[in-house]
PDB file of C-alpha atoms in Angstrom:
ATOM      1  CA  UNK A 235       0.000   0.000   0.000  1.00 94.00           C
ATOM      2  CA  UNK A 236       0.925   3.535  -0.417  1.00 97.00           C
ATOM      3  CA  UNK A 237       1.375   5.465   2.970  1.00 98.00           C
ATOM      4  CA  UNK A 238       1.906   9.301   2.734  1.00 98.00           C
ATOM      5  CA  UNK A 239       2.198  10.917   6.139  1.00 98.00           C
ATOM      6  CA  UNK A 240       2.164  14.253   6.774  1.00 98.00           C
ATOM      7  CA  UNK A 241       4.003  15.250   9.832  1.00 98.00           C
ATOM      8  CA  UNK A 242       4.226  18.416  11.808  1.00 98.00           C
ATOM      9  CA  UNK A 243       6.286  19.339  14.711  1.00 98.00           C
ATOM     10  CA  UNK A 244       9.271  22.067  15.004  1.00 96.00           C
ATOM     11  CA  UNK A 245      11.630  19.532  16.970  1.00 94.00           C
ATOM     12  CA  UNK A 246      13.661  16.845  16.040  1.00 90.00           C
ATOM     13  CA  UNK A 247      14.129  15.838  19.215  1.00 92.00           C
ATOM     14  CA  UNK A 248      10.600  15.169  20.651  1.00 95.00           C
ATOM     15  CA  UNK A 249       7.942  12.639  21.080  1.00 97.00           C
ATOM     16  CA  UNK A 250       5.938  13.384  17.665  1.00 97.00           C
ATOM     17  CA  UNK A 251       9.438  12.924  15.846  1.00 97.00           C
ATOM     18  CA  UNK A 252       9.487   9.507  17.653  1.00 97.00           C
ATOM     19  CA  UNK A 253       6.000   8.760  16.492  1.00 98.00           C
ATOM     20  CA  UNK A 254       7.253   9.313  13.003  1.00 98.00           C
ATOM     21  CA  UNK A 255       9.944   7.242  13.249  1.00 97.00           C
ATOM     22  CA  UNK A 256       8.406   4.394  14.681  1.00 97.00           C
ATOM     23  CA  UNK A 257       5.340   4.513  12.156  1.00 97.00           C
ATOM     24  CA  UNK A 258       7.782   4.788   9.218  1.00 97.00           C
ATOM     25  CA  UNK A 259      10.148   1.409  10.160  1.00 96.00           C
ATOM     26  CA  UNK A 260       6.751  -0.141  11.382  1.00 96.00           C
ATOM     27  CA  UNK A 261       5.572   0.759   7.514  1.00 96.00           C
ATOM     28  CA  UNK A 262       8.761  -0.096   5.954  1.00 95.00           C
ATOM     29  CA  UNK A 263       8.859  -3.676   7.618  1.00 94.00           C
ATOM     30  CA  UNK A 264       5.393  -4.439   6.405  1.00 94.00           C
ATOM     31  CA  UNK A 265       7.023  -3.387   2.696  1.00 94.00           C
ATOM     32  CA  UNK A 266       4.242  -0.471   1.950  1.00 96.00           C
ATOM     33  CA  UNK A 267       5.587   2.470   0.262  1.00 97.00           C
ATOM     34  CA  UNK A 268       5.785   5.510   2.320  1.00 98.00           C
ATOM     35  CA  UNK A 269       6.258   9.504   1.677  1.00 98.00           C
ATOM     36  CA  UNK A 270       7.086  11.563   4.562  1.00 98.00           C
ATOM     37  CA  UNK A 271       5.760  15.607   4.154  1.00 98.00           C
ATOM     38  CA  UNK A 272       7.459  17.305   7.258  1.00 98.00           C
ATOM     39  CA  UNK A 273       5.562  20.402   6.650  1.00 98.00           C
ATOM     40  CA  UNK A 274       8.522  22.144   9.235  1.00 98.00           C
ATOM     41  CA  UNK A 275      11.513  20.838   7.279  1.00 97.00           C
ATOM     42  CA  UNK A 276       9.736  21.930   3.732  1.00 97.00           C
ATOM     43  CA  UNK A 277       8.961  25.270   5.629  1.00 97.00           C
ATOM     44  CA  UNK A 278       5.624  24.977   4.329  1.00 97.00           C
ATOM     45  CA  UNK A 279       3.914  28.423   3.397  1.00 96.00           C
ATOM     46  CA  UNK A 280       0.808  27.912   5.522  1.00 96.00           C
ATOM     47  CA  UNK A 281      -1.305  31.152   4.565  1.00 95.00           C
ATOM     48  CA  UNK A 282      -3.489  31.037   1.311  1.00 92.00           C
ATOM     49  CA  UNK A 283      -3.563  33.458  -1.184  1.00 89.00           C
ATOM     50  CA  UNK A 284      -6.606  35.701  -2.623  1.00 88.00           C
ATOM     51  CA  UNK A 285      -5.563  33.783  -6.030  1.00 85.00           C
ATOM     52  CA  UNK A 286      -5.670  30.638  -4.358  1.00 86.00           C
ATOM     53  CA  UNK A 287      -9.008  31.033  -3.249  1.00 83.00           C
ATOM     54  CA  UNK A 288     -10.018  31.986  -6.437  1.00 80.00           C
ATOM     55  CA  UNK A 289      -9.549  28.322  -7.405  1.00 74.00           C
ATOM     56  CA  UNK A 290      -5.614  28.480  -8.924  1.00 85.00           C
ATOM     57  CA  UNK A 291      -3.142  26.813  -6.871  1.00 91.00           C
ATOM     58  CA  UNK A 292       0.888  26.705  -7.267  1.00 91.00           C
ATOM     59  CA  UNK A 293       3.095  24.106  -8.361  1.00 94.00           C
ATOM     60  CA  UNK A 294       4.076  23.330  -4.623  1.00 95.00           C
ATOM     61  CA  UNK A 295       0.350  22.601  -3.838  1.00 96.00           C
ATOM     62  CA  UNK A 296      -0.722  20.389  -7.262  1.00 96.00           C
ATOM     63  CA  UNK A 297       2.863  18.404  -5.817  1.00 97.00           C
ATOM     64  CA  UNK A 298       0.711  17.748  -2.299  1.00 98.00           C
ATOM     65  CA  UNK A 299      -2.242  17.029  -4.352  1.00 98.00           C
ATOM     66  CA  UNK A 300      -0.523  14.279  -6.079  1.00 98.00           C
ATOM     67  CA  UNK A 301       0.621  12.893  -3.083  1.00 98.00           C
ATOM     68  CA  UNK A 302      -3.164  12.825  -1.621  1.00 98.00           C
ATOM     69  CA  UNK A 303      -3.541  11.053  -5.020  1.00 98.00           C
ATOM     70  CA  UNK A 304      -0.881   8.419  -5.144  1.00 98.00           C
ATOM     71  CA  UNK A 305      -1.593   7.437  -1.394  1.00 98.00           C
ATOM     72  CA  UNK A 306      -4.090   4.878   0.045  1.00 98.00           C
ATOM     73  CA  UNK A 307      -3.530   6.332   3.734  1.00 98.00           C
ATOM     74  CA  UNK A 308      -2.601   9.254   4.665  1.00 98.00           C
ATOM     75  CA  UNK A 309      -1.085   9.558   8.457  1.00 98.00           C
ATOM     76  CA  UNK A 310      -1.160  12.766  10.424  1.00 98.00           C
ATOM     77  CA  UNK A 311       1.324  12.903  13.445  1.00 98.00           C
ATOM     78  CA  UNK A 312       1.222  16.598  15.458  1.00 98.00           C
ATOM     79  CA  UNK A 313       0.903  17.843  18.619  1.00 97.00           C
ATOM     80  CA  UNK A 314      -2.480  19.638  19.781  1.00 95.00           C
ATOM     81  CA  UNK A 315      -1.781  23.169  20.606  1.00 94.00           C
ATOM     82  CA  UNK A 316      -4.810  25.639  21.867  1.00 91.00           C
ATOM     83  CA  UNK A 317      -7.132  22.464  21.514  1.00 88.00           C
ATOM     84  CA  UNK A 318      -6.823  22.233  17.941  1.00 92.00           C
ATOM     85  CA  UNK A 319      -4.347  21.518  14.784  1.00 94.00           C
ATOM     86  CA  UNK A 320      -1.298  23.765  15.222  1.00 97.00           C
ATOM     87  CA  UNK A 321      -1.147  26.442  12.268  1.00 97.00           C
ATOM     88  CA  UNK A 322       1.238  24.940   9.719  1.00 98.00           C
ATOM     89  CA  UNK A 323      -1.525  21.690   9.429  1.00 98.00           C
ATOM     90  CA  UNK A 324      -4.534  24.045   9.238  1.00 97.00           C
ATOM     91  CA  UNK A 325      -2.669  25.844   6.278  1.00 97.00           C
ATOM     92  CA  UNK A 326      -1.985  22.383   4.626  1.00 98.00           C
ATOM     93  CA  UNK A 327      -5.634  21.659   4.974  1.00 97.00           C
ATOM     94  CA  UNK A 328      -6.865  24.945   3.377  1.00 95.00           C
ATOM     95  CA  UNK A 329      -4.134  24.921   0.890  1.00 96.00           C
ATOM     96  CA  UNK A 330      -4.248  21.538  -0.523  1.00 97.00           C
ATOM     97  CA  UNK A 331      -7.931  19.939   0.238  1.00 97.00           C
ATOM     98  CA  UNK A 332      -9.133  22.368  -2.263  1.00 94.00           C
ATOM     99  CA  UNK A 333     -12.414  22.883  -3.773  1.00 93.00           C
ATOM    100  CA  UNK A 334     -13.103  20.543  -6.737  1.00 94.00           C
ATOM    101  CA  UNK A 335     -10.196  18.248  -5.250  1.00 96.00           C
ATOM    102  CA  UNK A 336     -11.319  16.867  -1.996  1.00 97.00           C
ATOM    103  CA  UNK A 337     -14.718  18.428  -2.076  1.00 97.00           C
ATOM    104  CA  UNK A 338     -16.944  19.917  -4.319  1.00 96.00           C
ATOM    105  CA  UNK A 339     -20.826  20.639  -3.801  1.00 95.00           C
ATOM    106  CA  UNK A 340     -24.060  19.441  -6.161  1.00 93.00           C
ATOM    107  CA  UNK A 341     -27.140  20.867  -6.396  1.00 93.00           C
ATOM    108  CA  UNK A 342     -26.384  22.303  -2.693  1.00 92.00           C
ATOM    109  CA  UNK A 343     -25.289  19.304  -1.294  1.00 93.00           C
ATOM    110  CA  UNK A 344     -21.822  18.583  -0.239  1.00 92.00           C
ATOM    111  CA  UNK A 345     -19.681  15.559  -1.910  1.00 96.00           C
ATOM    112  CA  UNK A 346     -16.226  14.182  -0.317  1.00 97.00           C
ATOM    113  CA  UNK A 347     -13.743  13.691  -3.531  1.00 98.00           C
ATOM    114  CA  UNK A 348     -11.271  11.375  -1.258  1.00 98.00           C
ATOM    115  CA  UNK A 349     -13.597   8.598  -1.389  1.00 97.00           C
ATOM    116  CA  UNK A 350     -11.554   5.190  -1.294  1.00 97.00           C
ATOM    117  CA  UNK A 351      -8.379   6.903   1.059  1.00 98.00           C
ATOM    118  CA  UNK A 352      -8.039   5.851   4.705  1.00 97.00           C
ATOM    119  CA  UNK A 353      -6.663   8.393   7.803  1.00 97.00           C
ATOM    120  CA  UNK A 354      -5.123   7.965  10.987  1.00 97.00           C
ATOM    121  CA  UNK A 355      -4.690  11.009  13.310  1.00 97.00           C
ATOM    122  CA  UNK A 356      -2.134  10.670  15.834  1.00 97.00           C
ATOM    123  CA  UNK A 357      -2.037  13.476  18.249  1.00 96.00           C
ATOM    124  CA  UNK A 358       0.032  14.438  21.528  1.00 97.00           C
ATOM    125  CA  UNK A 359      -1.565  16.618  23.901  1.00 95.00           C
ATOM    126  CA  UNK A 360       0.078  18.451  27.664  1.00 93.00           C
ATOM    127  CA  UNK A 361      -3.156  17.697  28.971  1.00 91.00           C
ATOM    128  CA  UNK A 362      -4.496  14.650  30.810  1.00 91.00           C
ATOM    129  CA  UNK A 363      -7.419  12.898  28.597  1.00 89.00           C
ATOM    130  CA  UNK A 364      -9.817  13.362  31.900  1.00 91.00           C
ATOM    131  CA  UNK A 365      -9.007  17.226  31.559  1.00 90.00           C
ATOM    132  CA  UNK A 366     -10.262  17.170  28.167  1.00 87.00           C
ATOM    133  CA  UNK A 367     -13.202  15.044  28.775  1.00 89.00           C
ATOM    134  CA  UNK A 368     -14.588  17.463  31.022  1.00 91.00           C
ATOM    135  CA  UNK A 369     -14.937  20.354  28.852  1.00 90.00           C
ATOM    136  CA  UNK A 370     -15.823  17.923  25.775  1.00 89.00           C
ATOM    137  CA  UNK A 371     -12.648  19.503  24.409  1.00 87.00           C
ATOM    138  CA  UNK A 372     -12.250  15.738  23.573  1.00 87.00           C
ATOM    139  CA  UNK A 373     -15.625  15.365  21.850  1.00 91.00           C
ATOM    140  CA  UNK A 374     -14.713  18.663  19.849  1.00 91.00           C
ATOM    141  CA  UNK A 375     -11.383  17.439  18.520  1.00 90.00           C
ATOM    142  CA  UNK A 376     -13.113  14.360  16.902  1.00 92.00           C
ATOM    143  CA  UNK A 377     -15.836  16.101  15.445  1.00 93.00           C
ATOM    144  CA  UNK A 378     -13.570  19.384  14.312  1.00 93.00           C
ATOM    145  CA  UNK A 379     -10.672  16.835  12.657  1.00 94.00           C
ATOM    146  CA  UNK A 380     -12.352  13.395  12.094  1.00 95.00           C
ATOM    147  CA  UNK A 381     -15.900  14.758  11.065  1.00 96.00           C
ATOM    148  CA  UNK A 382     -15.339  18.372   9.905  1.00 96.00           C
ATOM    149  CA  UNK A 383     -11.985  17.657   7.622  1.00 97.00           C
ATOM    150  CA  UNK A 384     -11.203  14.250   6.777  1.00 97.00           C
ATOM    151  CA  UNK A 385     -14.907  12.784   6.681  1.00 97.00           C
ATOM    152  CA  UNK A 386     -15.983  15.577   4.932  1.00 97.00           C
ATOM    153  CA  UNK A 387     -13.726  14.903   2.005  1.00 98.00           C
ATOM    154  CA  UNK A 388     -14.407  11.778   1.700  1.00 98.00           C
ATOM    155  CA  UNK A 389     -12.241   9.763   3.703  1.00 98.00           C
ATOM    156  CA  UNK A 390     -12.754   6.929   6.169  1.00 97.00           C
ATOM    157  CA  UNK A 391     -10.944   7.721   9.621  1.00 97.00           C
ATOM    158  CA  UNK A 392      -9.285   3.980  10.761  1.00 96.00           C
ATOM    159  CA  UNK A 393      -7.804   5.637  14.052  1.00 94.00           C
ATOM    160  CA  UNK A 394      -7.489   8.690  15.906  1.00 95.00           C
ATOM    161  CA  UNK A 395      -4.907   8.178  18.832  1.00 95.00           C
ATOM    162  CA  UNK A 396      -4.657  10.273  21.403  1.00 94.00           C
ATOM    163  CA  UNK A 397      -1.334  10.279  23.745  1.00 95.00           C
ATOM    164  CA  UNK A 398      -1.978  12.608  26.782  1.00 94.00           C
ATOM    165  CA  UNK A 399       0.175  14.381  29.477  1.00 95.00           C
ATOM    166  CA  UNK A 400       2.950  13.878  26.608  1.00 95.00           C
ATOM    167  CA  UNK A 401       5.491  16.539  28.699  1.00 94.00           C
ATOM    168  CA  UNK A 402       5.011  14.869  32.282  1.00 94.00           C
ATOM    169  CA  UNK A 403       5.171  11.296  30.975  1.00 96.00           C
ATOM    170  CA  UNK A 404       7.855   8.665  31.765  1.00 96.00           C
ATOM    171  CA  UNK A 405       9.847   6.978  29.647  1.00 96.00           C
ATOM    172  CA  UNK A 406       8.073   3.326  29.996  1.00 97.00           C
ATOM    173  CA  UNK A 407       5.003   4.430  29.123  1.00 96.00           C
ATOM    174  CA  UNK A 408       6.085   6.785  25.682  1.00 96.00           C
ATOM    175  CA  UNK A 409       7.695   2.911  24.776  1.00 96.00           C
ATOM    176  CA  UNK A 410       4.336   1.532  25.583  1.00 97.00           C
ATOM    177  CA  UNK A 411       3.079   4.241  23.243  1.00 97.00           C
ATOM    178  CA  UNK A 412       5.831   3.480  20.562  1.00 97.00           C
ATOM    179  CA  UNK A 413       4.533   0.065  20.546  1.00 96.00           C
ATOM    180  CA  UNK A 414       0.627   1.024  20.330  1.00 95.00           C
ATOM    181  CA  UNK A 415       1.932   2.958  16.899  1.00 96.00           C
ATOM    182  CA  UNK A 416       3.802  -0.172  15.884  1.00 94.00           C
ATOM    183  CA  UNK A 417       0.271  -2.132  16.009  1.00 91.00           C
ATOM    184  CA  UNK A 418      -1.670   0.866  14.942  1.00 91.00           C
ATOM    185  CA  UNK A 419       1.044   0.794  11.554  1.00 88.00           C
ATOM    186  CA  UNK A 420       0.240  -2.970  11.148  1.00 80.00           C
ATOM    187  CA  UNK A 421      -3.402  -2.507  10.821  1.00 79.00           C
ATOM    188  CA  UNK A 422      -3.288   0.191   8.185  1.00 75.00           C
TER     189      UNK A 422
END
C-alpha cells in the first residue's frame, strides 16, 4: 500500500518525531511504500492566497495534491496546541484539500472527492485525557478533525490516537506508546 504521512512538529528531538519514526520502520517492515511531508523541514507556506481562493493553486500545492492522489492512507502525526491543529496543518488543509479536489458541492449538497483513502490522526496533547473530557474539548477534537476535515472529504478515519500528558510522561510508558503505533502501523 501507499502510505503518505504528513508530519508536523518544530523539533527533532521530541515525542511526535518519535511517532514518526516508529510509524515509518513499522511501515517499511510491512514493505508499503511511504512519503514523509514534514511540513517544518519543507517550511511549508501555511497562509493562502486571494488567487488561491479563487480556485488556482501553485506548483508546490498540485505536488501535495498528487501525493493525496498516489496514497491509500494518509497519516497525520502533530501535537495539539490551543485544543486544535497547530497552524502549519490548518494551512496544509486549506491549501491543498481544495475545492473541486477533496470536495466539491451538487445541487447544494456537499460531496467528499477522497472517497476510497483511509486516515489515521495521531495526536500528543500536555493535557491529561480526563481534563479534556470534562470540557468535551475531547468530543470537539473528533468532530472538528475526524468529522469536519477528513470525513468531509471523503475519507474513512481507521484511528485517531490520542497520547496525553505527553510533557510529564515517563519513559516506559512513551515505549508503551511506541509500541501502540507499531500495532496501529500494522493494521493500516
Amino acid at each position: 500500500m501507499n502510505h503518505l504521512i504528513v508530519y508536523a512538529h518544530p523539533r527533532k528531538v521530541s515525542f511526535n518525531h518519535a511517532i514518526l519514526e516508529t510509524t515509518v520502520r513499522s511501515l517499511r517492515q510491512k514493505g508499503h511504500e511511504i512519503i514523509v511531508r514534514d511540513l517544518y523541514a519543507m517550511e511549508f507556506q501555511p497562509v493562502i492566497s486571494s488567487s488561491e481562493i479563487l480556485g488556482g493553486v501553485g506548483e508546490d500545492i498540485e505536488q501535495e495534491q498528487e501525493y493525496l492522489k498516489w496514497a491509500d492512507v494518509i497519516t497525520f502525526i502533530y501535537p495539539i496546541w490551543w485544543t486544535g491543529l497547530p497552524a502549519i496543518v490548518k494551512g496544509y488543509i486549506e491549501r491543498v484539500f481544495t475545492y473541486g479536489f477533496a470536495y466539491r458541492y451538487v445541487n447544494g449538497e456537499q460531496k467528499g472527492l477522497l472517497k476510497g483513502k483511509k486516515a489515521i490522526i495521531i495526536n500528543t496533547q500536555g493535557k491529561s485525557h480526563a481534563q479534556y473530557a470534562a470540557s468535551g474539548m475531547d468530543k470537539a477534537l473528533i468532530l472538528t478533525s475526524d468529522k469536519g476535515i477528513f470525513e468531509y472529504c471523503g475519507m474513512e478515519v481507521l484511528h485517531h490516537v490520542f497520547f496525553e500528558s505527553v510533557p510529564s510522561s515517563d519513559e516506559a510508558t512513551r515505549t508503551a506508546w511506541l509500541k501502540q503505533i507499531e500495532e496501529v502501523a500494522g493494521k493500516a
